[in-house]
Amino acid sequence: MNLCVLGAQWGDEGKGKIVDLLTPQFDIVARYQGGHNAGHTVYVDGRKFVLHLIPSGILHPGVICIIGNGVVVDPRALFDEVDELAAHGIDVAGRLLVSDKAHVILPYHRELEVLAEARRGERKIGTTSRGIGPAYEDKIGRRGVRIGDLADQSPDGTLASAVRENVAARNHAVGDAAMQWEQVLADLRKVWPRLEPLVADTSLYLYKAMACGQRVMFEGAQGTLLDIDHGTYPFVTSSNAVAGGAATGLGIGPRSIQSVLGVAKAYATRVGEGPFPTELTGAMGERLRETGQEYGASTGRPRRCGWYDAVAVRYAVRVNGLDALAITKLDVLDGLDDLQICTAYRLGGKEIAELPADTAQLAACEPVYETIAGWRQPTRGVTRFAELPREAQRYIRRLEEISGVPAAIVSTGSDRGHTIVRDDSIAAEWFGARVPVK
Ligand code: IMP
């Protein structure tokens, strides 16, 4: 069964660990959107790996990893990651494929993003400054440069004219003529020899692999509430992080996505600006941040922390068609007297059960909380649901009830082994007979 794994909140849900855990059951792991704004942290045998662009499946020998057409690729960031993996003895040759239709993040995209953020002033998005938004703007504006274009060596071909026009637009936007298009073109041409062996028609590759019965995991980055269409617009990223993005971002038919797993923290976090109804700004927020080490994997920024927002997760269940949740970082809540779950919002004196589309309205929403008893005993490293403290079991069961789907996986720590796989759930189908931890 092919599986899509994606974020059910505002990103940083712990997808890296869940993807890593599930990878042995799959032949291929394919990323479908975003770029090196993502940061997937995986601990293997005590070693920490932070992957931004390359799917974390790369840590498993024999698994093919794909960077799909829906991803925006900064070649230098890609090579840095390849080098970093090589330093750890992991060779990507023959195992990493990059779509020829993926768009390239050009050197000035980052600069344009910083300028746009400065112009927005108080209304800034709080982006990761990786050039992601401007690269997608060029893609949608039909002036982008695609990975396959980099093969064009002719002096006045598609690549040369795209770079010339785009650099002229950059110089106009920035208000100087400092950037020379010839230099940008020369630099781009330098990356091709190293990039070429990785480049493929990844849609065709996936089609053939699936026809031969190979199993694919589709890996989302960021999260549902950061999706360009379904997130808290405009405080979102510039791509479709929802499950539908896997079809367009990889060139596969939607029926290839047979199952969808949403990853959600046992509480909630958000980096950057934008509404966050359950945010805790006082001592409890600080407690979650420190215990959960809630600092951005890509930018190091402190993450905003808050209680579990079941309205937001229910919404993610709906727009992604989630079959199940993986609830992560349960251990971060150990030792708290009481926990709060947001079950609805209060807006203008009325209680509402759905996320309003209007961001100003969402910002005005107050959470309606249900209080649930906490637990004293540590849950860190627990691998069986029945061995969790009774209150922690009750907490998970309540999250399942209010969110509307079962928690097939519960993560109780950062290591691969710190995981509960509920073998009476759909997870048993993903893991087959090989449930990894007992
Ligand atoms: P951008 O993706 O850099 O354009 O940033 C847009 C918004 O998405 C900002 O609020 C970022 O903090 C957020 N964002 C982007 N990537 C991630 C991620 O991997 N995890 C969490 N937030 C992210």
Coordinates of C-alpha atoms and ligand atoms in Angstrom, one line a residue:
M1 CA 0.0 0.0 0.0
N2 CA 1.4 3.4 -1.0
L3 CA 1.3 5.9 1.8
C4 CA 1.4 9.7 2.0
V5 CA 3.0 11.1 5.3
L6 CA 2.4 14.7 5.9
G7 CA 2.1 17.4 8.7
A8 CA -1.3 17.8 10.3
Q9 CA -0.4 21.1 12.0
W10 CA 2.0 24.0 11.3
G11 CA 5.1 21.9 10.3
D12 CA 7.8 20.5 12.6
E13 CA 5.5 17.7 13.8
G14 CA 8.2 15.1 13.7
K15 CA 7.6 13.8 10.2
G16 CA 11.3 13.0 9.8
K17 CA 11.2 10.4 12.5
I18 CA 7.9 8.8 11.3
V19 CA 9.1 8.7 7.7
D20 CA 12.4 7.1 8.8
L21 CA 10.5 4.5 10.9
L22 CA 8.2 3.5 8.0
T23 CA 10.9 3.6 5.3
P24 CA 12.0 -0.1 5.6
Q25 CA 8.5 -1.0 4.4
F26 CA 8.9 1.0 1.2
D27 CA 11.1 0.8 -1.9
I28 CA 10.9 4.5 -2.8
V29 CA 10.4 7.7 -0.7
A30 CA 9.3 10.7 -2.8
R31 CA 9.2 14.4 -1.7
Y32 CA 6.5 16.4 -3.4
Q33 CA 6.8 20.1 -2.4
G34 CA 8.7 22.7 -0.5
G35 CA 12.5 23.0 -0.6
H36 CA 15.3 23.4 1.9
N37 CA 13.0 25.4 4.1
A38 CA 12.1 22.1 5.7
G39 CA 14.1 20.5 8.4
H40 CA 13.6 16.8 9.1
T41 CA 15.6 15.7 12.2
V42 CA 16.3 12.0 12.5
Y43 CA 18.3 10.3 15.2
V44 CA 19.9 7.0 14.2
D45 CA 21.9 5.1 16.9
G46 CA 22.4 8.4 18.7
R47 CA 23.6 10.2 15.6
K48 CA 21.6 13.3 14.6
F49 CA 20.8 13.9 11.0
V50 CA 19.0 17.0 9.8
L51 CA 17.8 16.8 6.2
H52 CA 16.3 19.7 4.4
L53 CA 15.8 18.7 0.8
I54 CA 16.7 15.0 0.5
P55 CA 14.0 12.6 1.8
S56 CA 15.1 11.0 5.1
G57 CA 14.6 7.6 3.4
I58 CA 18.2 8.1 2.2
L59 CA 19.4 6.9 5.6
H60 CA 18.2 3.4 4.6
P61 CA 20.4 1.6 2.2
G62 CA 18.7 0.4 -0.9
V63 CA 15.8 2.9 -0.7
I64 CA 15.4 5.1 -3.7
C65 CA 14.7 8.8 -2.9
I66 CA 13.0 11.2 -5.3
I67 CA 12.8 15.0 -5.3
G68 CA 9.7 15.6 -7.3
N69 CA 8.7 18.3 -9.8
G70 CA 6.7 20.1 -7.0
V71 CA 9.9 20.8 -5.1
V72 CA 12.0 23.9 -5.6
V73 CA 15.7 23.1 -5.6
D74 CA 18.7 25.2 -4.7
P75 CA 21.5 23.2 -6.3
R76 CA 24.1 24.4 -3.7
A77 CA 21.9 23.4 -0.8
L78 CA 21.4 20.0 -2.5
F79 CA 25.2 19.4 -2.9
D80 CA 25.8 20.5 0.7
E81 CA 23.4 17.9 1.9
V82 CA 24.9 15.2 -0.4
D83 CA 28.4 16.1 1.0
E84 CA 27.1 16.0 4.6
L85 CA 25.7 12.5 4.0
A86 CA 28.9 11.4 2.3
A87 CA 30.8 12.6 5.4
H88 CA 28.6 10.1 7.4
G89 CA 29.4 7.4 4.9
I90 CA 26.1 7.6 3.0
D91 CA 26.5 7.6 -0.7
V92 CA 23.5 8.9 -2.7
A93 CA 24.8 7.7 -6.1
G94 CA 22.1 5.7 -7.9
R95 CA 19.6 6.3 -5.0
L96 CA 18.7 9.9 -5.4
L97 CA 16.7 11.2 -8.3
V98 CA 15.7 14.8 -9.0
S99 CA 12.9 15.7 -11.4
D100 CA 13.8 17.4 -14.5
K101 CA 10.7 19.5 -14.0
A102 CA 11.6 20.7 -10.5
H103 CA 12.2 24.5 -10.4
V104 CA 15.5 26.0 -9.5
I105 CA 16.0 28.5 -6.7
L106 CA 18.2 31.1 -8.3
P107 CA 20.8 33.2 -6.4
Y108 CA 18.5 36.3 -6.2
H109 CA 15.4 34.6 -5.0
R110 CA 16.6 34.8 -1.4
E111 CA 17.5 38.4 -1.8
L112 CA 14.0 39.2 -3.2
E113 CA 12.4 37.3 -0.3
V114 CA 14.3 39.4 2.3
L115 CA 13.3 42.6 0.5
A116 CA 9.6 41.5 0.3
E117 CA 9.6 40.7 4.0
A118 CA 11.2 44.0 4.9
R119 CA 8.6 45.8 2.8
R120 CA 5.7 44.0 4.6
G121 CA 7.0 45.4 7.9
E122 CA 4.6 44.5 10.7
R123 CA 2.7 42.2 8.3
K124 CA 5.8 40.1 7.5
I125 CA 5.3 36.3 7.1
G126 CA 8.4 35.3 9.0
T127 CA 9.7 33.2 6.2
T128 CA 12.8 31.0 6.3
S129 CA 14.8 33.2 3.9
R130 CA 15.7 30.3 1.6
G131 CA 14.2 31.9 -1.6
I132 CA 11.3 29.4 -1.6
G133 CA 8.5 31.9 -2.2
P134 CA 10.1 33.9 -5.0
A135 CA 11.1 30.6 -6.8
Y136 CA 7.5 29.5 -6.7
E137 CA 6.4 33.0 -7.9
D138 CA 8.6 32.6 -10.9
K139 CA 7.2 29.1 -11.5
I140 CA 3.6 30.3 -11.4
G141 CA 4.6 33.4 -13.4
R142 CA 5.9 31.0 -16.1
R143 CA 9.4 32.5 -16.1
G144 CA 11.1 29.9 -13.9
V145 CA 14.1 27.9 -14.6
R146 CA 13.7 24.1 -14.4
I147 CA 16.3 21.6 -13.4
G148 CA 16.2 20.1 -16.9
D149 CA 16.9 23.6 -18.4
L150 CA 20.3 23.6 -16.9
A151 CA 21.4 21.1 -19.6
D152 CA 21.0 23.8 -22.2
Q153 CA 24.6 25.0 -23.0
S154 CA 23.7 27.2 -26.0
P155 CA 24.6 30.9 -25.7
D156 CA 21.1 32.1 -26.6
G157 CA 18.9 29.1 -25.7
T158 CA 16.0 28.8 -23.2
L159 CA 18.3 28.9 -20.2
A160 CA 20.3 31.9 -21.3
S161 CA 17.2 34.0 -22.2
A162 CA 15.4 33.0 -19.0
V163 CA 18.3 34.0 -16.9
R164 CA 18.8 37.3 -18.8
E165 CA 15.2 38.3 -18.4
N166 CA 15.0 37.2 -14.8
V167 CA 18.1 39.0 -13.7
A168 CA 16.9 42.1 -15.5
A169 CA 13.6 41.8 -13.5
R170 CA 15.7 41.3 -10.3
N171 CA 17.8 44.4 -11.0
H172 CA 14.6 46.4 -11.6
A173 CA 13.0 45.1 -8.4
V174 CA 16.1 45.8 -6.3
G175 CA 16.8 49.1 -7.9
D176 CA 20.4 48.5 -8.9
A177 CA 22.2 46.8 -11.8
A178 CA 24.7 45.0 -9.6
M179 CA 23.8 41.5 -10.8
Q180 CA 25.2 40.4 -14.1
W181 CA 23.1 37.8 -15.9
E182 CA 26.2 36.3 -17.6
Q183 CA 27.7 35.5 -14.2
V184 CA 24.5 33.9 -12.9
L185 CA 24.4 31.8 -16.1
A186 CA 28.0 30.8 -15.8
D187 CA 27.5 29.8 -12.2
L188 CA 24.4 27.7 -13.1
R189 CA 26.2 26.0 -15.9
K190 CA 28.9 24.9 -13.4
V191 CA 26.4 22.9 -11.3
W192 CA 25.1 20.8 -14.3
P193 CA 27.9 18.2 -14.5
R194 CA 27.4 17.3 -10.9
L195 CA 23.6 17.5 -11.1
E196 CA 23.1 15.6 -14.4
P197 CA 23.6 12.1 -13.0
L198 CA 20.7 12.7 -10.6
V199 CA 18.2 14.2 -13.0
A200 CA 15.4 12.0 -14.3
D201 CA 11.8 12.0 -15.5
T202 CA 10.7 11.0 -12.0
S203 CA 7.0 10.8 -12.9
L204 CA 7.8 8.1 -15.4
Y205 CA 10.1 6.4 -12.9
L206 CA 7.4 6.3 -10.3
Y207 CA 4.8 5.0 -12.9
K208 CA 7.0 2.1 -13.9
A209 CA 8.1 1.3 -10.3
M210 CA 4.5 1.2 -9.1
A211 CA 3.4 -0.9 -12.1
C212 CA 6.1 -3.4 -11.0
G213 CA 4.5 -3.5 -7.5
Q214 CA 7.1 -1.3 -5.8
R215 CA 5.8 0.5 -2.7
V216 CA 6.1 4.3 -2.5
M217 CA 5.9 6.6 0.5
F218 CA 5.0 10.2 -0.5
E219 CA 6.7 12.6 1.9
G220 CA 5.2 16.0 2.6
A221 CA 7.1 19.0 4.1
Q222 CA 5.8 21.8 6.3
G223 CA 2.2 21.1 7.3
T224 CA -1.5 21.4 6.4
L225 CA -1.9 24.8 8.1
L226 CA 1.0 26.2 6.1
D227 CA -0.5 25.0 2.7
I228 CA -0.8 27.8 0.2
D229 CA -4.5 27.0 -0.5
H230 CA -5.7 25.4 2.8
G231 CA -3.4 27.0 5.4
T232 CA -3.7 30.3 7.3
Y233 CA -3.1 32.5 4.2
P234 CA -1.1 34.6 3.8
F235 CA 0.9 33.2 6.7
V236 CA 1.8 30.1 4.8
T237 CA 4.5 28.6 2.6
S238 CA 4.2 28.8 -1.2
S239 CA 3.3 25.2 -2.0
N240 CA 0.7 22.5 -1.5
A241 CA 1.7 20.6 1.6
V242 CA -1.7 18.7 1.7
A243 CA -2.0 15.2 0.3
G244 CA -3.3 16.5 -3.0
G245 CA 0.1 18.1 -3.5
A246 CA 1.6 14.6 -3.8
A247 CA -0.3 14.0 -7.1
T248 CA 0.6 17.3 -8.8
G249 CA 4.1 17.5 -7.1
L250 CA 5.1 14.0 -8.4
G251 CA 3.1 13.5 -11.6
I252 CA 1.2 10.5 -10.3
G253 CA -2.5 9.7 -10.4
P254 CA -4.4 10.5 -7.2
R255 CA -5.4 6.8 -6.9
S256 CA -1.8 5.9 -6.3
I257 CA -2.1 7.5 -2.9
Q258 CA -3.8 4.6 -1.1
S259 CA -3.4 5.8 2.4
V260 CA -2.7 9.0 4.2
L261 CA -1.0 9.5 7.6
G262 CA -1.0 12.8 9.4
V263 CA 1.7 13.6 11.9
A264 CA 0.7 15.8 14.8
K265 CA 2.5 16.7 18.0
A266 CA 0.7 15.9 21.3
Y267 CA 0.7 19.7 21.6
A268 CA 1.2 22.4 18.9
T269 CA 3.9 24.6 17.6
R270 CA 4.3 27.3 14.9
V271 CA 7.4 29.1 13.6
G272 CA 7.0 32.5 12.0
E273 CA 4.0 34.8 12.1
G274 CA 0.3 34.2 11.7
P275 CA -2.6 33.2 13.9
F276 CA -2.2 30.4 16.4
P277 CA -5.3 30.2 18.6
T278 CA -3.8 27.9 21.3
E279 CA -0.5 29.7 21.7
L280 CA 0.9 29.9 25.2
T281 CA 3.0 32.9 25.7
G282 CA 3.7 32.5 29.4
A283 CA 5.6 30.0 31.6
M284 CA 3.8 27.0 30.1
G285 CA 4.8 28.0 26.6
E286 CA 8.4 28.3 27.8
R287 CA 8.1 24.9 29.5
L288 CA 7.0 23.2 26.3
R289 CA 9.7 25.0 24.3
E290 CA 12.5 23.9 26.6
T291 CA 11.3 20.4 27.3
G292 CA 10.5 19.8 23.6
Q293 CA 13.6 21.6 22.4
E294 CA 11.3 23.6 20.1
Y295 CA 13.8 25.5 18.0
G296 CA 13.7 25.5 14.2
A297 CA 15.7 22.7 12.6
S298 CA 16.4 25.0 9.6
T299 CA 16.7 28.5 11.1
G300 CA 17.2 27.9 14.8
R301 CA 14.3 30.2 15.6
P302 CA 12.4 29.5 18.8
R303 CA 9.0 28.0 18.0
R304 CA 5.8 29.3 19.4
C305 CA 4.2 26.6 21.6
G306 CA 0.6 25.9 22.6
W307 CA -1.9 23.2 23.5
Y308 CA -3.2 20.6 21.0
D309 CA -5.7 22.3 18.7
A310 CA -8.3 19.6 17.7
V311 CA -10.1 22.1 15.5
A312 CA -7.0 22.5 13.3
V313 CA -6.2 18.7 13.3
R314 CA -9.9 17.9 12.4
Y315 CA -9.5 20.2 9.5
A316 CA -6.3 18.4 8.5
V317 CA -8.2 15.1 8.7
R318 CA -10.8 16.5 6.3
V319 CA -8.6 18.3 3.7
N320 CA -6.1 15.4 3.5
G321 CA -8.5 12.5 3.9
L322 CA -6.3 11.2 6.8
D323 CA -6.7 7.6 7.7
A324 CA -4.8 8.0 10.9
L325 CA -2.5 10.2 13.0
A326 CA 1.0 9.7 14.3
I327 CA 1.0 11.6 17.6
T328 CA 4.6 12.7 18.4
K329 CA 6.4 14.0 21.4
L330 CA 4.0 12.7 24.0
D331 CA 6.9 12.5 26.5
V332 CA 7.2 16.3 26.4
L333 CA 4.0 16.5 28.4
D334 CA 5.2 14.2 31.2
G335 CA 4.9 15.6 34.7
L336 CA 2.2 18.2 34.0
D337 CA -0.8 18.3 36.4
D338 CA -3.4 19.1 33.8
L339 CA -3.5 19.3 30.0
Q340 CA -5.8 21.4 27.8
I341 CA -7.3 20.3 24.5
C342 CA -8.8 22.9 22.3
T343 CA -12.1 21.4 21.1
A344 CA -13.7 24.5 19.5
Y345 CA -13.2 28.2 19.0
R346 CA -15.2 31.1 20.4
L347 CA -15.7 33.9 17.9
G348 CA -17.9 37.0 18.4
G349 CA -19.7 35.3 21.3
K350 CA -20.4 32.1 19.3
E351 CA -18.8 28.7 19.5
I352 CA -17.5 27.4 16.2
A353 CA -16.3 24.0 15.4
E354 CA -14.5 24.8 12.1
L355 CA -11.5 26.8 11.2
P356 CA -12.5 30.1 9.6
A357 CA -11.0 30.8 6.2
D358 CA -10.5 34.5 7.1
T359 CA -7.2 34.9 8.8
A360 CA -8.3 38.0 10.7
Q361 CA -11.2 36.0 12.1
L362 CA -8.9 33.1 13.0
A363 CA -6.7 35.5 14.8
A364 CA -9.7 36.7 16.8
C365 CA -10.7 33.2 17.8
E366 CA -10.4 32.1 21.4
P367 CA -9.8 28.5 22.2
V368 CA -12.5 26.5 24.0
Y369 CA -10.6 24.1 26.2
E370 CA -11.3 20.8 27.8
T371 CA -9.1 20.0 30.7
I372 CA -7.7 16.5 31.1
A373 CA -5.6 15.1 33.9
G374 CA -1.8 14.8 33.3
W375 CA 0.5 12.0 34.4
R376 CA 3.5 11.8 36.7
Q377 CA 5.3 8.7 35.4
P378 CA 7.7 9.2 32.4
T379 CA 6.5 8.0 29.1
R380 CA 9.9 8.5 27.4
G381 CA 10.8 5.4 25.4
V382 CA 7.6 3.5 26.1
T383 CA 6.9 1.0 23.2
R384 CA 3.5 -0.4 24.2
F385 CA 0.3 1.5 24.5
A386 CA -0.8 -0.5 27.5
E387 CA 2.4 0.5 29.3
L388 CA 1.6 4.2 29.1
P389 CA 0.3 5.7 32.3
R390 CA -3.5 5.5 32.4
E391 CA -3.9 9.3 32.1
A392 CA -1.6 9.3 29.0
Q393 CA -3.7 6.6 27.4
R394 CA -6.8 8.6 28.2
Y395 CA -5.2 11.7 26.6
I396 CA -4.4 9.8 23.4
R397 CA -7.9 8.3 23.3
R398 CA -9.5 11.7 23.7
L399 CA -7.3 13.2 20.9
E400 CA -8.5 10.3 18.7
E401 CA -12.1 11.0 19.5
I402 CA -12.0 14.7 19.0
S403 CA -9.7 14.6 15.9
G404 CA -11.8 11.9 14.3
V405 CA -9.2 9.4 13.4
P406 CA -7.1 6.8 15.3
A407 CA -3.6 7.4 16.5
A408 CA -1.9 4.5 14.8
I409 CA 1.5 5.5 16.0
V410 CA 2.6 7.3 19.2
S411 CA 6.1 8.6 19.5
T412 CA 7.6 8.8 23.0
G413 CA 11.1 10.0 22.3
S414 CA 13.4 11.0 19.5
D415 CA 15.0 7.7 18.8
R416 CA 13.6 5.2 16.2
G417 CA 12.9 2.7 19.0
H418 CA 10.9 5.2 21.1
T419 CA 7.7 4.4 19.4
I420 CA 4.4 2.7 20.0
V421 CA 2.9 1.1 16.8
R422 CA -0.7 0.2 17.5
D423 CA -0.9 -3.2 15.8
D424 CA -4.7 -3.2 16.1
S425 CA -4.7 -0.2 13.7
I426 CA -4.0 0.6 10.0
A427 CA -0.3 0.8 11.0
A428 CA -0.3 -3.0 11.0
E429 CA -1.1 -2.8 7.2
W430 CA 1.8 -0.4 6.6
F431 CA 4.2 -2.5 8.6
G432 CA 2.9 -5.8 7.4
A433 CA 4.2 -8.6 9.6
R434 CA 7.3 -6.5 10.5
V435 CA 6.0 -4.2 13.3
P436 CA 9.4 -2.8 14.2
V437 CA 9.1 -2.3 18.0
K438 CA 7.3 -4.2 20.6
Ligands
IMP1 P1 8.8 29.9 3.6 O1 8.4 28.5 3.4 O2 10.3 30.1 3.9 O3 8.3 30.8 2.5 O4 8.1 30.4 5.0 C1 6.7 30.6 5.1 C2 6.2 30.1 6.4 O5 6.3 28.7 6.6 C3 6.9 30.7 7.6 O6 6.0 31.0 8.7 C4 7.9 29.6 8.0 O7 8.3 29.7 9.3 C5 7.0 28.4 7.7 N1 7.8 27.2 7.4 C6 8.5 26.9 6.3 N2 9.1 25.7 6.3 C7 8.8 25.3 7.5 C8 9.1 24.0 8.2 O8 9.7 23.1 7.6 N3 8.6 23.9 9.4 C9 7.8 24.8 10.0 N4 7.5 26.0 9.5 C10 8.0 26.2 8.2

